[in-house]
Each structure stands twice: as C-alpha cells, then as structure tokens.
GROMACS .gro file of C-alpha atoms in nm:
model
   51
    1MET     CA    1   0.003   0.001  -0.004
    2ASP     CA    2   0.153   0.331  -0.103
    3ARG     CA    3   0.117   0.654   0.095
    4GLN     CA    4  -0.181   0.778  -0.101
    5GLU     CA    5  -0.371   0.463  -0.053
    6ALA     CA    6  -0.294   0.465   0.321
    7ILE     CA    7  -0.426   0.821   0.351
    8GLU     CA    8  -0.743   0.726   0.151
    9PHE     CA    9  -0.792   0.419   0.377
   10LEU     CA   10  -0.754   0.619   0.698
   11MET     CA   11  -0.974   0.901   0.575
   12ASP     CA   12  -1.248   0.647   0.479
   13HIS     CA   13  -1.240   0.504   0.829
   14TYR     CA   14  -1.243   0.846   0.983
   15GLU     CA   15  -1.535   0.971   0.775
   16ASN     CA   16  -1.732   0.640   0.795
   17PRO     CA   17  -1.645   0.486   1.131
   18ARG     CA   18  -1.719   0.122   1.186
   19ASN     CA   19  -1.767  -0.073   1.505
   20SER     CA   20  -1.775   0.224   1.727
   21GLY     CA   21  -1.926   0.221   2.075
   22PRO     CA   22  -1.898  -0.015   2.354
   23LEU     CA   23  -1.916  -0.397   2.289
   24GLU     CA   24  -2.170  -0.567   2.502
   25HIS     CA   25  -2.029  -0.829   2.746
   26PRO     CA   26  -1.647  -0.797   2.626
   27ASP     CA   27  -1.406  -1.059   2.744
   28VAL     CA   28  -1.143  -0.774   2.781
   29SER     CA   29  -1.133  -0.394   2.784
   30LEU     CA   30  -0.813  -0.196   2.771
   31THR     CA   31  -0.778   0.185   2.794
   32GLY     CA   32  -0.457   0.345   2.666
   33GLY     CA   33  -0.321   0.638   2.459
   34ASN     CA   34  -0.143   0.967   2.536
   35PRO     CA   35  -0.306   1.159   2.820
   36GLY     CA   36  -0.071   1.460   2.759
   37CYS     CA   37  -0.278   1.547   2.436
   38ALA     CA   38  -0.605   1.382   2.545
   39ASP     CA   39  -0.562   1.095   2.297
   40ILE     CA   40  -0.737   0.821   2.503
   41ILE     CA   41  -0.909   0.510   2.351
   42THR     CA   42  -1.071   0.217   2.509
   43MET     CA   43  -1.071  -0.112   2.315
   44HIS     CA   44  -1.315  -0.390   2.379
   45ALA     CA   45  -1.270  -0.755   2.254
   46ARG     CA   46  -1.473  -1.073   2.257
   47PHE     CA   47  -1.322  -1.411   2.181
   48ASP     CA   48  -1.477  -1.730   2.046
   49LYS     CA   49  -1.412  -2.074   2.200
   50GLU     CA   50  -1.091  -2.104   1.979
   51GLY     CA   51  -0.953  -1.772   2.120
   0.00000   0.00000   0.00000
C-alpha cells in the first residue's frame, strides 16, 4: 500500500467509522493512549471458543 492509498484508507475510516461504541459483554477492555494530548481510547474484544 503506497502513501496515498494509506491516506485514503484512513480517511475513509475517519469519515465512515465502523464498530464504534462499547461492545456488550466484552471478554477484555483496555484503555490507553497519550493523556498529555487527550488521545485516549478504550478497546473492547470478545473471543470465540478457539480464542
């Protein structure tokens, strides 16, 4: 993927977010980021029986 394709990919996800919001009954939730500039995210994941 070249630079322009990467920019287009990121802009598409920025303009059309997918899978946003909390996940109901996650197996794990982690918060991280850079508190110095208020870039904080929380990620949720759920796993199937195979992991």
